[in-house]
PDB file of C-alpha atoms in Angstrom:
ATOM      1  CA  MET A   1    -111.770 -57.435-252.267  1.00 52.00           C
ATOM      2  CA  SER A   2    -108.987 -57.514-254.905  1.00 61.00           C
ATOM      3  CA  LEU A   3    -109.548 -59.594-258.879  1.00 59.00           C
ATOM      4  CA  HIS A   4    -106.093 -61.197-258.718  1.00 60.00           C
ATOM      5  CA  LEU A   5    -108.200 -62.814-255.370  1.00 66.00           C
ATOM      6  CA  LEU A   6    -110.485 -63.804-256.487  1.00 67.00           C
ATOM      7  CA  TRP A   7    -108.850 -65.737-259.287  1.00 67.00           C
ATOM      8  CA  THR A   8    -106.485 -66.933-256.887  1.00 69.00           C
ATOM      9  CA  SER A   9    -109.654 -68.322-254.647  1.00 78.00           C
ATOM     10  CA  ALA A  10    -111.288 -70.433-257.173  1.00 79.00           C
ATOM     11  CA  ASP A  11    -109.201 -73.484-257.915  1.00 79.00           C
ATOM     12  CA  SER A  12    -110.172 -74.279-254.270  1.00 85.00           C
ATOM     13  CA  LEU A  13    -113.874 -73.966-255.367  1.00 85.00           C
ATOM     14  CA  ILE A  14    -112.705 -75.731-257.896  1.00 82.00           C
ATOM     15  CA  ALA A  15    -111.059 -78.572-256.157  1.00 83.00           C
ATOM     16  CA  ALA A  16    -113.840 -78.687-253.049  1.00 89.00           C
ATOM     17  CA  PHE A  17    -116.101 -79.287-255.457  1.00 86.00           C
ATOM     18  CA  ALA A  18    -114.053 -82.374-257.002  1.00 81.00           C
ATOM     19  CA  LEU A  19    -113.778 -83.656-253.163  1.00 84.00           C
ATOM     20  CA  ALA A  20    -116.778 -83.264-252.151  1.00 86.00           C
ATOM     21  CA  PHE A  21    -118.181 -87.005-254.168  1.00 79.00           C
ATOM     22  CA  ILE A  22    -114.926 -88.514-252.786  1.00 79.00           C
ATOM     23  CA  VAL A  23    -114.665 -87.435-249.297  1.00 84.00           C
ATOM     24  CA  SER A  24    -117.564 -88.015-246.651  1.00 85.00           C
ATOM     25  CA  ARG A  25    -119.190 -85.215-244.247  1.00 88.00           C
ATOM     26  CA  ARG A  26    -116.567 -84.954-241.508  1.00 91.00           C
ATOM     27  CA  HIS A  27    -114.344 -84.521-244.283  1.00 91.00           C
ATOM     28  CA  VAL A  28    -115.699 -80.957-245.357  1.00 93.00           C
ATOM     29  CA  LEU A  29    -114.625 -78.105-242.372  1.00 94.00           C
ATOM     30  CA  PRO A  30    -111.580 -79.624-241.797  1.00 94.00           C
ATOM     31  CA  LEU A  31    -110.919 -79.061-245.651  1.00 93.00           C
ATOM     32  CA  VAL A  32    -112.783 -75.361-246.079  1.00 94.00           C
ATOM     33  CA  LEU A  33    -110.551 -74.370-242.997  1.00 94.00           C
ATOM     34  CA  MET A  34    -107.242 -75.301-244.638  1.00 92.00           C
ATOM     35  CA  PHE A  35    -108.044 -74.416-247.973  1.00 91.00           C
ATOM     36  CA  GLY A  36    -108.179 -70.772-245.712  1.00 91.00           C
ATOM     37  CA  VAL A  37    -105.734 -71.305-243.947  1.00 92.00           C
ATOM     38  CA  CYS A  38    -102.641 -72.893-246.631  1.00 88.00           C
ATOM     39  CA  ASP A  39    -104.013 -69.511-248.686  1.00 86.00           C
ATOM     40  CA  ALA A  40    -103.020 -66.402-246.167  1.00 86.00           C
ATOM     41  CA  LEU A  41     -99.785 -68.682-245.186  1.00 86.00           C
ATOM     42  CA  GLY A  42     -98.678 -69.121-249.241  1.00 81.00           C
ATOM     43  CA  SER A  43    -100.049 -64.678-249.483  1.00 80.00           C
ATOM     44  CA  ALA A  44     -98.259 -64.037-246.402  1.00 81.00           C
ATOM     45  CA  LEU A  45     -95.128 -65.878-246.850  1.00 78.00           C
ATOM     46  CA  GLY A  46     -95.989 -64.614-251.242  1.00 67.00           C
ATOM     47  CA  VAL A  47     -92.325 -64.776-253.265  1.00 63.00           C
ATOM     48  CA  ALA A  48     -92.240 -64.310-257.194  1.00 56.00           C
ATOM     49  CA  MET A  49     -91.789 -67.816-258.013  1.00 55.00           C
ATOM     50  CA  PRO A  50     -93.907 -68.136-261.417  1.00 55.00           C
ATOM     51  CA  VAL A  51     -92.220 -71.909-262.260  1.00 55.00           C
ATOM     52  CA  ALA A  52     -93.405 -73.380-259.294  1.00 53.00           C
ATOM     53  CA  GLY A  53     -97.165 -72.465-259.923  1.00 55.00           C
ATOM     54  CA  GLY A  54     -96.633 -74.161-263.147  1.00 65.00           C
ATOM     55  CA  LEU A  55     -95.037 -77.666-261.440  1.00 61.00           C
ATOM     56  CA  ALA A  56     -98.770 -77.263-258.772  1.00 63.00           C
ATOM     57  CA  ALA A  57    -100.363 -77.294-262.100  1.00 68.00           C
ATOM     58  CA  ILE A  58     -98.987 -80.309-263.234  1.00 69.00           C
ATOM     59  CA  LEU A  59     -99.377 -82.542-260.938  1.00 68.00           C
ATOM     60  CA  LEU A  60    -103.042 -81.927-260.532  1.00 68.00           C
ATOM     61  CA  ILE A  61    -103.296 -82.209-263.689  1.00 71.00           C
ATOM     62  CA  ALA A  62    -101.449 -85.759-264.132  1.00 72.00           C
ATOM     63  CA  CYS A  63    -103.584 -86.297-260.702  1.00 68.00           C
ATOM     64  CA  GLY A  64    -107.058 -85.771-262.698  1.00 70.00           C
ATOM     65  CA  ALA A  65    -105.501 -87.203-265.774  1.00 72.00           C
ATOM     66  CA  SER A  66    -104.634 -90.538-263.579  1.00 70.00           C
ATOM     67  CA  LEU A  67    -108.000 -90.286-261.823  1.00 66.00           C
ATOM     68  CA  LEU A  68    -109.846 -90.926-265.060  1.00 67.00           C
ATOM     69  CA  VAL A  69    -108.007 -93.297-266.990  1.00 68.00           C
ATOM     70  CA  ARG A  70    -107.895 -95.711-263.680  1.00 69.00           C
ATOM     71  CA  HIS A  71    -104.202 -96.028-263.137  1.00 67.00           C
ATOM     72  CA  PRO A  72    -103.052 -98.254-260.304  1.00 72.00           C
ATOM     73  CA  ILE A  73    -100.860 -95.202-258.824  1.00 67.00           C
ATOM     74  CA  ALA A  74    -104.549 -93.525-258.211  1.00 65.00           C
ATOM     75  CA  GLN A  75    -106.049 -96.354-257.051  1.00 68.00           C
ATOM     76  CA  ARG A  76    -103.757 -96.648-254.377  1.00 72.00           C
ATOM     77  CA  LEU A  77    -104.267 -92.790-254.037  1.00 66.00           C
ATOM     78  CA  LEU A  78    -107.890 -92.817-253.617  1.00 65.00           C
ATOM     79  CA  ASN A  79    -107.067 -96.164-250.904  1.00 69.00           C
ATOM     80  CA  ALA A  80    -104.813 -94.214-249.148  1.00 71.00           C
ATOM     81  CA  PRO A  81    -105.891 -92.318-245.527  1.00 71.00           C
ATOM     82  CA  GLY A  82    -106.443 -88.396-245.529  1.00 77.00           C
ATOM     83  CA  TRP A  83    -104.441 -87.957-249.125  1.00 76.00           C
ATOM     84  CA  PHE A  84    -106.883 -85.271-249.636  1.00 81.00           C
ATOM     85  CA  TYR A  85    -105.820 -82.993-247.700  1.00 85.00           C
ATOM     86  CA  VAL A  86    -102.188 -82.671-249.467  1.00 80.00           C
ATOM     87  CA  LEU A  87    -104.693 -80.528-252.171  1.00 80.00           C
ATOM     88  CA  PRO A  88    -105.048 -77.363-249.573  1.00 87.00           C
ATOM     89  CA  PRO A  89    -101.215 -76.950-249.673  1.00 84.00           C
ATOM     90  CA  LEU A  90    -100.594 -77.132-253.250  1.00 79.00           C
ATOM     91  CA  LEU A  91    -102.937 -75.017-254.104  1.00 77.00           C
ATOM     92  CA  ALA A  92    -101.593 -72.992-251.938  1.00 80.00           C
ATOM     93  CA  ILE A  93     -98.497 -72.220-254.173  1.00 74.00           C
ATOM     94  CA  ASP A  94    -100.326 -70.087-256.956  1.00 72.00           C
ATOM     95  CA  ASN A  95    -100.793 -67.181-253.769  1.00 73.00           C
ATOM     96  CA  PHE A  96     -97.418 -67.895-252.937  1.00 72.00           C
ATOM     97  CA  VAL A  97     -95.272 -67.336-255.754  1.00 71.00           C
ATOM     98  CA  LEU A  98     -98.251 -64.693-257.024  1.00 66.00           C
ATOM     99  CA  HIS A  99     -97.732 -62.174-254.666  1.00 61.00           C
ATOM    100  CA  SER A 100    -100.932 -60.263-253.965  1.00 62.00           C
ATOM    101  CA  ALA A 101    -101.222 -56.545-252.086  1.00 61.00           C
ATOM    102  CA  ASP A 102    -104.402 -58.157-249.977  1.00 64.00           C
ATOM    103  CA  ALA A 103    -103.847 -58.437-246.711  1.00 77.00           C
ATOM    104  CA  PRO A 104    -103.795 -62.598-245.493  1.00 79.00           C
ATOM    105  CA  ALA A 105    -106.925 -62.876-243.507  1.00 83.00           C
ATOM    106  CA  VAL A 106    -108.963 -61.308-246.869  1.00 84.00           C
ATOM    107  CA  ALA A 107    -107.104 -64.062-248.790  1.00 81.00           C
ATOM    108  CA  ALA A 108    -107.887 -67.057-245.627  1.00 86.00           C
ATOM    109  CA  LEU A 109    -111.547 -65.837-245.909  1.00 89.00           C
ATOM    110  CA  SER A 110    -111.937 -65.831-250.024  1.00 88.00           C
ATOM    111  CA  SER A 111    -110.800 -69.422-250.821  1.00 88.00           C
ATOM    112  CA  ALA A 112    -112.293 -71.319-247.967  1.00 91.00           C
ATOM    113  CA  ILE A 113    -115.791 -68.721-248.699  1.00 92.00           C
ATOM    114  CA  MET A 114    -115.211 -70.613-252.275  1.00 91.00           C
ATOM    115  CA  ALA A 115    -114.238 -74.349-251.040  1.00 92.00           C
ATOM    116  CA  ALA A 116    -117.448 -73.952-248.698  1.00 94.00           C
ATOM    117  CA  LEU A 117    -119.089 -72.647-251.825  1.00 93.00           C
ATOM    118  CA  GLY A 118    -117.730 -75.987-253.398  1.00 91.00           C
ATOM    119  CA  PHE A 119    -117.918 -78.477-251.204  1.00 93.00           C
ATOM    120  CA  ALA A 120    -122.342 -76.863-251.217  1.00 92.00           C
ATOM    121  CA  CYS A 121    -122.310 -77.509-254.934  1.00 88.00           C
ATOM    122  CA  GLY A 122    -121.420 -80.722-255.234  1.00 86.00           C
ATOM    123  CA  ALA A 123    -122.940 -81.900-252.568  1.00 85.00           C
ATOM    124  CA  VAL A 124    -126.141 -80.829-254.213  1.00 84.00           C
ATOM    125  CA  VAL A 125    -125.155 -82.088-257.627  1.00 81.00           C
ATOM    126  CA  SER A 126    -124.030 -85.706-255.898  1.00 76.00           C
ATOM    127  CA  SER A 127    -127.634 -85.698-254.574  1.00 74.00           C
ATOM    128  CA  ALA A 128    -129.043 -85.190-257.438  1.00 68.00           C
ATOM    129  CA  TRP A 129    -126.998 -87.744-259.821  1.00 66.00           C
ATOM    130  CA  ARG A 130    -126.609 -90.477-256.776  1.00 61.00           C
ATOM    131  CA  ALA A 131    -129.089 -92.340-258.553  1.00 49.00           C
ATOM    132  CA  GLY A 132    -127.830 -92.360-262.201  1.00 53.00           C
ATOM    133  CA  LEU A 133    -124.082 -91.498-261.355  1.00 51.00           C
ATOM    134  CA  TYR A 134    -121.834 -94.632-262.110  1.00 56.00           C
ATOM    135  CA  ASP A 135    -118.744 -93.538-261.352  1.00 63.00           C
ATOM    136  CA  VAL A 136    -117.760 -90.257-259.264  1.00 66.00           C
ATOM    137  CA  ARG A 137    -114.008 -90.436-260.057  1.00 67.00           C
ATOM    138  CA  ARG A 138    -114.454 -89.023-263.828  1.00 71.00           C
ATOM    139  CA  LEU A 139    -116.234 -85.538-262.497  1.00 71.00           C
ATOM    140  CA  ALA A 140    -113.397 -85.430-259.664  1.00 71.00           C
ATOM    141  CA  ALA A 141    -110.783 -86.298-261.974  1.00 74.00           C
ATOM    142  CA  ALA A 142    -112.105 -83.467-264.568  1.00 76.00           C
ATOM    143  CA  CYS A 143    -111.866 -81.519-262.023  1.00 72.00           C
ATOM    144  CA  LEU A 144    -109.066 -81.672-260.557  1.00 72.00           C
ATOM    145  CA  ILE A 145    -107.465 -81.433-264.652  1.00 76.00           C
ATOM    146  CA  ALA A 146    -109.562 -77.710-264.378  1.00 77.00           C
ATOM    147  CA  ALA A 147    -108.203 -76.904-261.196  1.00 71.00           C
ATOM    148  CA  GLY A 148    -105.154 -77.370-262.427  1.00 73.00           C
ATOM    149  CA  SER A 149    -105.698 -75.577-266.180  1.00 74.00           C
ATOM    150  CA  LEU A 150    -106.395 -73.031-264.205  1.00 69.00           C
ATOM    151  CA  LEU A 151    -103.422 -72.340-262.159  1.00 64.00           C
ATOM    152  CA  ALA A 152    -101.036 -73.118-265.570  1.00 69.00           C
ATOM    153  CA  TRP A 153    -103.723 -70.572-267.340  1.00 68.00           C
ATOM    154  CA  GLY A 154    -102.744 -68.326-264.457  1.00 60.00           C
ATOM    155  CA  ALA A 155     -99.281 -68.778-263.367  1.00 51.00           C
TER     156      ALA A 155
END
């Protein structure tokens, strides 16, 4: 497993950590599988197109910032059913634009493990902070901004 593969899977870890505060437990397994499948498809179909990675990073940072400032668009997004299923394909753009020599199956496994670890860490933090955590959207927003920044830095 290459360092490049871990780098492109780290966004799944951060986004899953953010989602752990927002989504119900019934969505965790489908999202973990989607993170893996989308990264595998991105690796299999990879081409050299660095502009798309920057656009995905900007979208993630914008989503995080709108959550942070409680923009009405973010509120509508949070109320829309299944909005979080858009994140795995969006985060797979880095695998798509930064073609790797690693097999797509390895990319899928790496991303799924990172997403599962992110959800597990988020669940631990959420249960530990539940009594004192006033607004988890701020933490989720910070994580989305971090994932976008990581994607921008890698692109």
